Backbone as JSON Lines, residues from 0, in Angstrom:
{"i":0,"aa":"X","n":[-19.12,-2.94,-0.09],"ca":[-18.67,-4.17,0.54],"c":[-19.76,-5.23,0.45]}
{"i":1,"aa":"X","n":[-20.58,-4.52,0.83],"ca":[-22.23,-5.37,0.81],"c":[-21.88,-6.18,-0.76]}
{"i":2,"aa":"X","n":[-21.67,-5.92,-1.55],"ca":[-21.88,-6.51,-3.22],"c":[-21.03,-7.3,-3.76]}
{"i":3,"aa":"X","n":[-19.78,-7.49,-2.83],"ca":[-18.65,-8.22,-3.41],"c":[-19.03,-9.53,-3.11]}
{"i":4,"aa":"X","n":[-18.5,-10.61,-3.6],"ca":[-18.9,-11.83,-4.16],"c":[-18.2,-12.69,-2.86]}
{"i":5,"aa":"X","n":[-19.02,-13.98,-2.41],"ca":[-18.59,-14.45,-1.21],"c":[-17.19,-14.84,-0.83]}
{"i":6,"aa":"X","n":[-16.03,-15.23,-2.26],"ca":[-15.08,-15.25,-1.67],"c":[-14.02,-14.28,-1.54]}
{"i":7,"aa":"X","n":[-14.72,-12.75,-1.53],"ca":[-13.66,-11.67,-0.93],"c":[-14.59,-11.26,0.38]}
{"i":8,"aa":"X","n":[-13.73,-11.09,1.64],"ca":[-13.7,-11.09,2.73],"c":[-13.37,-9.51,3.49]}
{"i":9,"aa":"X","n":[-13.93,-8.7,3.43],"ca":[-13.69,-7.34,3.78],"c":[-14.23,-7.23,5.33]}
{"i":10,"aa":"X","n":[-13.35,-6.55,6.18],"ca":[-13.6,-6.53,7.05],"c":[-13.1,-5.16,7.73]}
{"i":11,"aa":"X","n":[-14.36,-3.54,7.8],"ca":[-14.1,-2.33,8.0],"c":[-13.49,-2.05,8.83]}
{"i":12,"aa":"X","n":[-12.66,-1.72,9.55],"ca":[-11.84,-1.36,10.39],"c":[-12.36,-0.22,11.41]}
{"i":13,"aa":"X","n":[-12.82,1.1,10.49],"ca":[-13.26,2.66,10.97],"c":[-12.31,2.73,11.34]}
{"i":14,"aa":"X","n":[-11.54,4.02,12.36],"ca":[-10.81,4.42,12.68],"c":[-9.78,3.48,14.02]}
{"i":15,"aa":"X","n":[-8.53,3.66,13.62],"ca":[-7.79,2.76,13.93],"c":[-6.59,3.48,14.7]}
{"i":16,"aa":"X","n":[-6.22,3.55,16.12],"ca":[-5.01,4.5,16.5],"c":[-3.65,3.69,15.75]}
{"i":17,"aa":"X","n":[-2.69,4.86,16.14],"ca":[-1.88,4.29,15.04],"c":[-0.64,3.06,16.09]}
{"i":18,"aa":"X","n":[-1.07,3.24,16.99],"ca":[-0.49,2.03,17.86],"c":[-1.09,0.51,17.74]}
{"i":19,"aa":"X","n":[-1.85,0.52,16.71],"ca":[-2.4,-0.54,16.28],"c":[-2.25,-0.87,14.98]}
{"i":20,"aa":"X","n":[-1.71,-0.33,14.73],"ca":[-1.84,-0.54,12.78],"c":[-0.36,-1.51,13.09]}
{"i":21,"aa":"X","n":[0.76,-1.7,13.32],"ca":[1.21,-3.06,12.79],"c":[0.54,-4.24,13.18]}
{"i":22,"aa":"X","n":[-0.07,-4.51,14.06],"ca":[-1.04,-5.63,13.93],"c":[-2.26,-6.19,13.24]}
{"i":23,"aa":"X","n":[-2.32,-4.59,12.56],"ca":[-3.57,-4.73,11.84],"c":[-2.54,-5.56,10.98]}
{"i":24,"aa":"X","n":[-1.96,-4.73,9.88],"ca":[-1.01,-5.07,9.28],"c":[-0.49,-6.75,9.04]}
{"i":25,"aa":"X","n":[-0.36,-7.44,10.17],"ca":[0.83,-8.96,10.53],"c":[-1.06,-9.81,9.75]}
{"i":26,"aa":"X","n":[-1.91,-9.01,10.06],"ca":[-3.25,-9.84,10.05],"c":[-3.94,-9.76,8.31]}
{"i":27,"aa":"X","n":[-3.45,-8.88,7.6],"ca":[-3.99,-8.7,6.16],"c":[-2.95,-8.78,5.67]}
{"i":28,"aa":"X","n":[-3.34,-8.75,3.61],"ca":[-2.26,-8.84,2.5],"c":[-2.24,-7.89,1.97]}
{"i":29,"aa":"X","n":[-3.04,-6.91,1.93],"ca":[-2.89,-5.55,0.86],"c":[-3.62,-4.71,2.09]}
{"i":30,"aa":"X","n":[-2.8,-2.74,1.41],"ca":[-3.47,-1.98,1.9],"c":[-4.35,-1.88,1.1]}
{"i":31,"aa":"X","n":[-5.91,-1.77,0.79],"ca":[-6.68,-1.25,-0.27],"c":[-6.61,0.19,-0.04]}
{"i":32,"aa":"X","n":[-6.24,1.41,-0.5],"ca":[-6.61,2.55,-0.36],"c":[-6.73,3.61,-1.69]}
{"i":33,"aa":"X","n":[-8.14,3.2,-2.16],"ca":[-8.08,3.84,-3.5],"c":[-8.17,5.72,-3.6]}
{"i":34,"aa":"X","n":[-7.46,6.22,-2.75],"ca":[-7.71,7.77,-2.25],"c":[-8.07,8.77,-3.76]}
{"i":35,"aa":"X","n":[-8.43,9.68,-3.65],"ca":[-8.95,10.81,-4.5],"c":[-7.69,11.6,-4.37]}
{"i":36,"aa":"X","n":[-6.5,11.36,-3.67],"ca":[-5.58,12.24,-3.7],"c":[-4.74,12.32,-2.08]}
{"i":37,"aa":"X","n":[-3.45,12.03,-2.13],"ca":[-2.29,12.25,-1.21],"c":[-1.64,13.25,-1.27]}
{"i":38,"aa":"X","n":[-0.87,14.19,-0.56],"ca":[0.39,14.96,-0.83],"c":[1.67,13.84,-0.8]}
{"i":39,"aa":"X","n":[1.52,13.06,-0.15],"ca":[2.66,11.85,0.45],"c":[2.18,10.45,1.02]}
{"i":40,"aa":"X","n":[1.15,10.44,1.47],"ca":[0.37,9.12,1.68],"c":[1.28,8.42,2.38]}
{"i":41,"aa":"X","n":[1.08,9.13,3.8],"ca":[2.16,8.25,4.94],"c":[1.58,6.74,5.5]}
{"i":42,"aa":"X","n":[0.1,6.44,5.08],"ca":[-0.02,4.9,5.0],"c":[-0.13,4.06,4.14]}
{"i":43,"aa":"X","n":[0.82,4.65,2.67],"ca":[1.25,3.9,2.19],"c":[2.27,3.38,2.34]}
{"i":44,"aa":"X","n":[3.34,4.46,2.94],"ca":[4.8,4.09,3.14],"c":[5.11,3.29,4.42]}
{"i":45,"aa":"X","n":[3.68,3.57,5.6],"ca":[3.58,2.44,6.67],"c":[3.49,1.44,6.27]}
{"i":46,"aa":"X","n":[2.91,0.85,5.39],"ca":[2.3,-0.44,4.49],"c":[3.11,-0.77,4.03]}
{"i":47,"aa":"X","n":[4.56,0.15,3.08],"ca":[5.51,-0.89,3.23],"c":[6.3,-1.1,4.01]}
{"i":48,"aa":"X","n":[6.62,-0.47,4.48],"ca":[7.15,-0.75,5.89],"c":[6.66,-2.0,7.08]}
{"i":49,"aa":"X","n":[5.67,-2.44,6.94],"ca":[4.76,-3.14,7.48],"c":[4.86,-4.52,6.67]}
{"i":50,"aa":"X","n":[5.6,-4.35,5.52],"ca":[5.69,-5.77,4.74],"c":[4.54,-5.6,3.47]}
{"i":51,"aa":"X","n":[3.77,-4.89,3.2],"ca":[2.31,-4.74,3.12],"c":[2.35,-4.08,1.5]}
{"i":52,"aa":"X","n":[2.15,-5.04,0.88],"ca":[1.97,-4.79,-0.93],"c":[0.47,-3.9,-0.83]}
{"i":53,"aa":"X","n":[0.19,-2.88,-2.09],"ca":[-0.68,-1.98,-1.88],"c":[-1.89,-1.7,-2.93]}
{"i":54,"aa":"X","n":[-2.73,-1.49,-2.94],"ca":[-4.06,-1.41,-4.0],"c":[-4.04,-0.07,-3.72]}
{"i":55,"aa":"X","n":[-3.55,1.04,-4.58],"ca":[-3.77,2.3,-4.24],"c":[-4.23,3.0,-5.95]}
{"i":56,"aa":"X","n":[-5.21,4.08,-5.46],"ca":[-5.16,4.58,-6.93],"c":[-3.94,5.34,-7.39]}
{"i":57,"aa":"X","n":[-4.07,6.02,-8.8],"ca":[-2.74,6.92,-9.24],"c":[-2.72,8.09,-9.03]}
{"i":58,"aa":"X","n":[-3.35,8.59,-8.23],"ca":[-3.6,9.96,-7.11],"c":[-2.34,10.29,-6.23]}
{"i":59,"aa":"X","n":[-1.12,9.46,-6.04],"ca":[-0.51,9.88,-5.29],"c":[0.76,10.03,-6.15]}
{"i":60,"aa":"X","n":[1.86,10.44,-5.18],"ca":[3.17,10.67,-5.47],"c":[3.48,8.92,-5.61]}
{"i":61,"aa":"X","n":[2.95,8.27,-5.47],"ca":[3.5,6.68,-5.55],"c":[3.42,5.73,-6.61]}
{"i":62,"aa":"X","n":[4.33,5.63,-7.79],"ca":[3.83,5.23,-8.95],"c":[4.62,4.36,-9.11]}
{"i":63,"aa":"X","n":[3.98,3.36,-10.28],"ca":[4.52,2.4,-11.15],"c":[5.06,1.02,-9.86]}
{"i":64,"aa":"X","n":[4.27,0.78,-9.45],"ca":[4.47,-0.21,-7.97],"c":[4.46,-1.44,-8.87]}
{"i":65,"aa":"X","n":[3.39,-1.27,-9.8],"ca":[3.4,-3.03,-10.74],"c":[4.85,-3.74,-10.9]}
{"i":66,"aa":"X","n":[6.17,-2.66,-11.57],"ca":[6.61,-2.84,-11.98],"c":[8.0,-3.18,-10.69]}
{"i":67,"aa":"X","n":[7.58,-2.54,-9.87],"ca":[8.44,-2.67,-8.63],"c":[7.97,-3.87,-8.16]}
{"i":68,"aa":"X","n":[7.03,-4.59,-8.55],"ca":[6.07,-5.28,-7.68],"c":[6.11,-5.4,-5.9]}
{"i":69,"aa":"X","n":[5.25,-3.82,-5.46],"ca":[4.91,-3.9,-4.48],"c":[3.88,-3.34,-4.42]}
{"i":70,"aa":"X","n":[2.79,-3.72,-5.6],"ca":[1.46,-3.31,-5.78],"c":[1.08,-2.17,-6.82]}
{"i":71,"aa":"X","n":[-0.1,-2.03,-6.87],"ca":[-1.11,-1.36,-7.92],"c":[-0.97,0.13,-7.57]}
{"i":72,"aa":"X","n":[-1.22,1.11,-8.81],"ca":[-1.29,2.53,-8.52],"c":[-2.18,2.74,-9.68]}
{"i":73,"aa":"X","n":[-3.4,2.43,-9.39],"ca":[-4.59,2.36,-10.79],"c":[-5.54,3.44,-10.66]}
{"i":74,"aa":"X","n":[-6.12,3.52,-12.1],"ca":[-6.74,4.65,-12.2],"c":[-8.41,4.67,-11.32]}
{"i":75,"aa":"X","n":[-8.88,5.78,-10.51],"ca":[-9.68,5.79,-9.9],"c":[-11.16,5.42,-10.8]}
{"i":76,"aa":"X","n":[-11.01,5.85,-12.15],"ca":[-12.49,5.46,-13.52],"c":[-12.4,4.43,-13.76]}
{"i":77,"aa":"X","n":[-11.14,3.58,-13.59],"ca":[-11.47,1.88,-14.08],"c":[-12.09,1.4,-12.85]}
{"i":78,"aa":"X","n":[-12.97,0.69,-12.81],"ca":[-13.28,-0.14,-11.43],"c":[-13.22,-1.24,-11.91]}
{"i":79,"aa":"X","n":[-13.39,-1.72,-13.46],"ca":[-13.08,-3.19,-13.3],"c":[-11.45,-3.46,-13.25]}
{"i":80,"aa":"X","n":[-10.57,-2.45,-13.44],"ca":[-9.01,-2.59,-13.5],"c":[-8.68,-3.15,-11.44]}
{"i":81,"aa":"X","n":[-9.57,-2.26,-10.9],"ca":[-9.58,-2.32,-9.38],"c":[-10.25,-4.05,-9.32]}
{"i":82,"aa":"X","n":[-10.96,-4.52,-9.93],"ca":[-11.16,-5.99,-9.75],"c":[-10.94,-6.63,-10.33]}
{"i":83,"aa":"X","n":[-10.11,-6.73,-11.05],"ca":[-9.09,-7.81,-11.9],"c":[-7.92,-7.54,-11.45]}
{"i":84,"aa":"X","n":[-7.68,-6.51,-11.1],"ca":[-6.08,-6.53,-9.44],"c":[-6.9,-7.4,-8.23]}
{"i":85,"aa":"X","n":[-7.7,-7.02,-7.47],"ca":[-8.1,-7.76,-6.28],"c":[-8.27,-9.39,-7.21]}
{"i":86,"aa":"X","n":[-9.05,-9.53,-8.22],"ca":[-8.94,-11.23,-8.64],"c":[-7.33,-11.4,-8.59]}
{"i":87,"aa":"X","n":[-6.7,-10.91,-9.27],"ca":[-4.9,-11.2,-9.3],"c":[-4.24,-11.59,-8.43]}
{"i":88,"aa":"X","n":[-4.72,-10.8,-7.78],"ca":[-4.03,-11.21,-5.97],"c":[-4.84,-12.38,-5.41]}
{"i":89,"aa":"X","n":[-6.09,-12.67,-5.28],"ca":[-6.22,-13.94,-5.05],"c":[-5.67,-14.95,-5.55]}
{"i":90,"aa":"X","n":[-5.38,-14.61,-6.88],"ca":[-4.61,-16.16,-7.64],"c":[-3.1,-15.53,-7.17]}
{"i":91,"aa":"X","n":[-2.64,-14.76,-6.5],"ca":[-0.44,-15.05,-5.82],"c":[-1.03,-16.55,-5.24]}
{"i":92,"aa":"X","n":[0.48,-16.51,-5.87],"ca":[0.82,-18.25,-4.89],"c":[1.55,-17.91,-3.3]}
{"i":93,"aa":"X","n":[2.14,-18.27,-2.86],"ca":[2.16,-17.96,-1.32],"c":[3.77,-17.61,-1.47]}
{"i":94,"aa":"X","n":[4.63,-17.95,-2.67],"ca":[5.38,-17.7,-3.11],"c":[5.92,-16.27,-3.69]}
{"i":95,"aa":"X","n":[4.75,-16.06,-4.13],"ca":[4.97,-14.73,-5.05],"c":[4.02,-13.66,-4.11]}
{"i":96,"aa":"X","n":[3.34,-13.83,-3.48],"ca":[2.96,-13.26,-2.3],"c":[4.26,-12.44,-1.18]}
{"i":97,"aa":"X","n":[4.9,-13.58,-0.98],"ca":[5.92,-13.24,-0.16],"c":[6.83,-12.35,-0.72]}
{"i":98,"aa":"X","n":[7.23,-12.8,-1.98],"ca":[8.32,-12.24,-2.48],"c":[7.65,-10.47,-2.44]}
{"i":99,"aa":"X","n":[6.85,-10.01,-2.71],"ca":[6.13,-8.94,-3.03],"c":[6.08,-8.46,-2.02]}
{"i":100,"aa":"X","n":[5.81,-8.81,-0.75],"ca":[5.36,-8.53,0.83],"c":[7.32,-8.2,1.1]}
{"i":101,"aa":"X","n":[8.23,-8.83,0.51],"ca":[9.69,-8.43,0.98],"c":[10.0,-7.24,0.03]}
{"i":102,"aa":"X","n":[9.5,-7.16,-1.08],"ca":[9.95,-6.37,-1.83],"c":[8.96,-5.0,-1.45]}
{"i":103,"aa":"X","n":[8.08,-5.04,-0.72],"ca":[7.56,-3.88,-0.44],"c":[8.7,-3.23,0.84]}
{"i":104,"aa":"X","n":[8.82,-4.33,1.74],"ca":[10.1,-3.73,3.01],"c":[11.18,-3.02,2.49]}
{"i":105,"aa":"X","n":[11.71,-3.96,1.65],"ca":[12.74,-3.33,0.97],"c":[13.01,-1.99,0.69]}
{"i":106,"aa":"X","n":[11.95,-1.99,-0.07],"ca":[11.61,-0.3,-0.92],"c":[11.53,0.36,0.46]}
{"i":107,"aa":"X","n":[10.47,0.42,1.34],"ca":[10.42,1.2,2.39],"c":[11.89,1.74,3.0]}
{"i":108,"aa":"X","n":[12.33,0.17,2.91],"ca":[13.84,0.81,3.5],"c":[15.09,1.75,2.93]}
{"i":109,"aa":"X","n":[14.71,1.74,1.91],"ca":[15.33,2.39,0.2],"c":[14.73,3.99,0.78]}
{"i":110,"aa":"X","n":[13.38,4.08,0.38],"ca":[12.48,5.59,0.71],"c":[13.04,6.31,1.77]}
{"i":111,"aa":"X","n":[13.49,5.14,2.98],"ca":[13.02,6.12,4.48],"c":[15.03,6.49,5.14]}
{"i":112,"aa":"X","n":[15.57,5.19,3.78],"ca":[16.9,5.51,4.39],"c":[17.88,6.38,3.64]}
{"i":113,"aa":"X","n":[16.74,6.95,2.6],"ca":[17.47,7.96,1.38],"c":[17.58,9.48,2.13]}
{"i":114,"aa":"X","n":[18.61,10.02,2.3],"ca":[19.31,11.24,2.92],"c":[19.01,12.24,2.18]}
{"i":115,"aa":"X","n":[18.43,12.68,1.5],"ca":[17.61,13.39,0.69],"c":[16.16,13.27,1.38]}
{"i":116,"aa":"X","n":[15.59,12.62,1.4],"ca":[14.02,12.32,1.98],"c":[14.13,12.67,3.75]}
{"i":117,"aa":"X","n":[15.08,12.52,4.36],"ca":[15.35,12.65,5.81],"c":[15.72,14.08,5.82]}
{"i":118,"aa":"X","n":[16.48,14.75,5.2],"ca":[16.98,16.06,5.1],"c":[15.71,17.14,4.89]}
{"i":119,"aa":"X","n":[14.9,16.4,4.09],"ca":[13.61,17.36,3.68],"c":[12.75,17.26,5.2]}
{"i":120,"aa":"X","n":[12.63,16.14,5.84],"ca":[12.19,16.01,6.88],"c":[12.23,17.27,7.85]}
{"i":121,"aa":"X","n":[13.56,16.79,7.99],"ca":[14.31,17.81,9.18],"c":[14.01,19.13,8.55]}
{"i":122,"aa":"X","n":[14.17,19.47,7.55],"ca":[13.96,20.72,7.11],"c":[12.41,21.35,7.22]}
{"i":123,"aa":"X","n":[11.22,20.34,7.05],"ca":[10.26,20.27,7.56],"c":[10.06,20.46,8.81]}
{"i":124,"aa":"X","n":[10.47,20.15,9.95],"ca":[9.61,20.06,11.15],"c":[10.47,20.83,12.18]}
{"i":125,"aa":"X","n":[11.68,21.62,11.41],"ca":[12.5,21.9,12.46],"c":[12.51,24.1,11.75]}
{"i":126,"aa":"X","n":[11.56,24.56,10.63],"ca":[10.78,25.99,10.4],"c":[10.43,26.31,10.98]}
């Protein structure tokens, strides 16, 4: 964080209860979460749910977001691919920002209202 250039603005969070994360959320534009690895990465799917386009590496079950445009799923060895996405996103217009921030809800609502994904749930927590 220390090294990034004055006009990106990072601001660490540390640990955050989760009764706070939609406000975190209403207050930033991307989740950054470049993880080493998810089974399901339930704050990514908060994030869209949250409106919240995503900087994630390709470690998870969550792919090809470019093309969905509701964010990045990049490889953890590029780091300049990771900062020529963060430059990218500084240049959205407030336009194409938005549109991306709806199209992330969307999807969430697609993921969480698919009866297949709820069924596995239940089948999950109810062994």
């Amino acid at each position: 964080i220390k090294d990034l250039p004055d006009n990106v603005t990072v601001k660490y969070k540390g640990t955050v209860s989760p009764q706070e994360m939609p406000n975190i959320y209403k207050n930033y534009h991307f989740l950054f979460l470049p993880s080493t690895g998810e089974n399901f990465g339930h704050a990514i799917l908060e994030s869209f749910m949250n409106s919240s386009p995503v900087i994630i590496s390709n470690k998870t079950p969550w792919k090809h977001l470019k093309e969905k445009n509701i964010g990045w799923d990049l490889p953890l060895d590029n780091q300049r691919l990771f900062s020529s996405t963060i430059d990218e996103c500084v240049e959205l217009s407030s336009e194409q920002y938005n549109t991306m921030a709806n199209n992330a809800y969307e999807y969430a609502k697609k993921v969480s209202e698919n009866p297949f994904v709820k069924q596995n749930y239940i089948s999950l927590f109810t062994k």
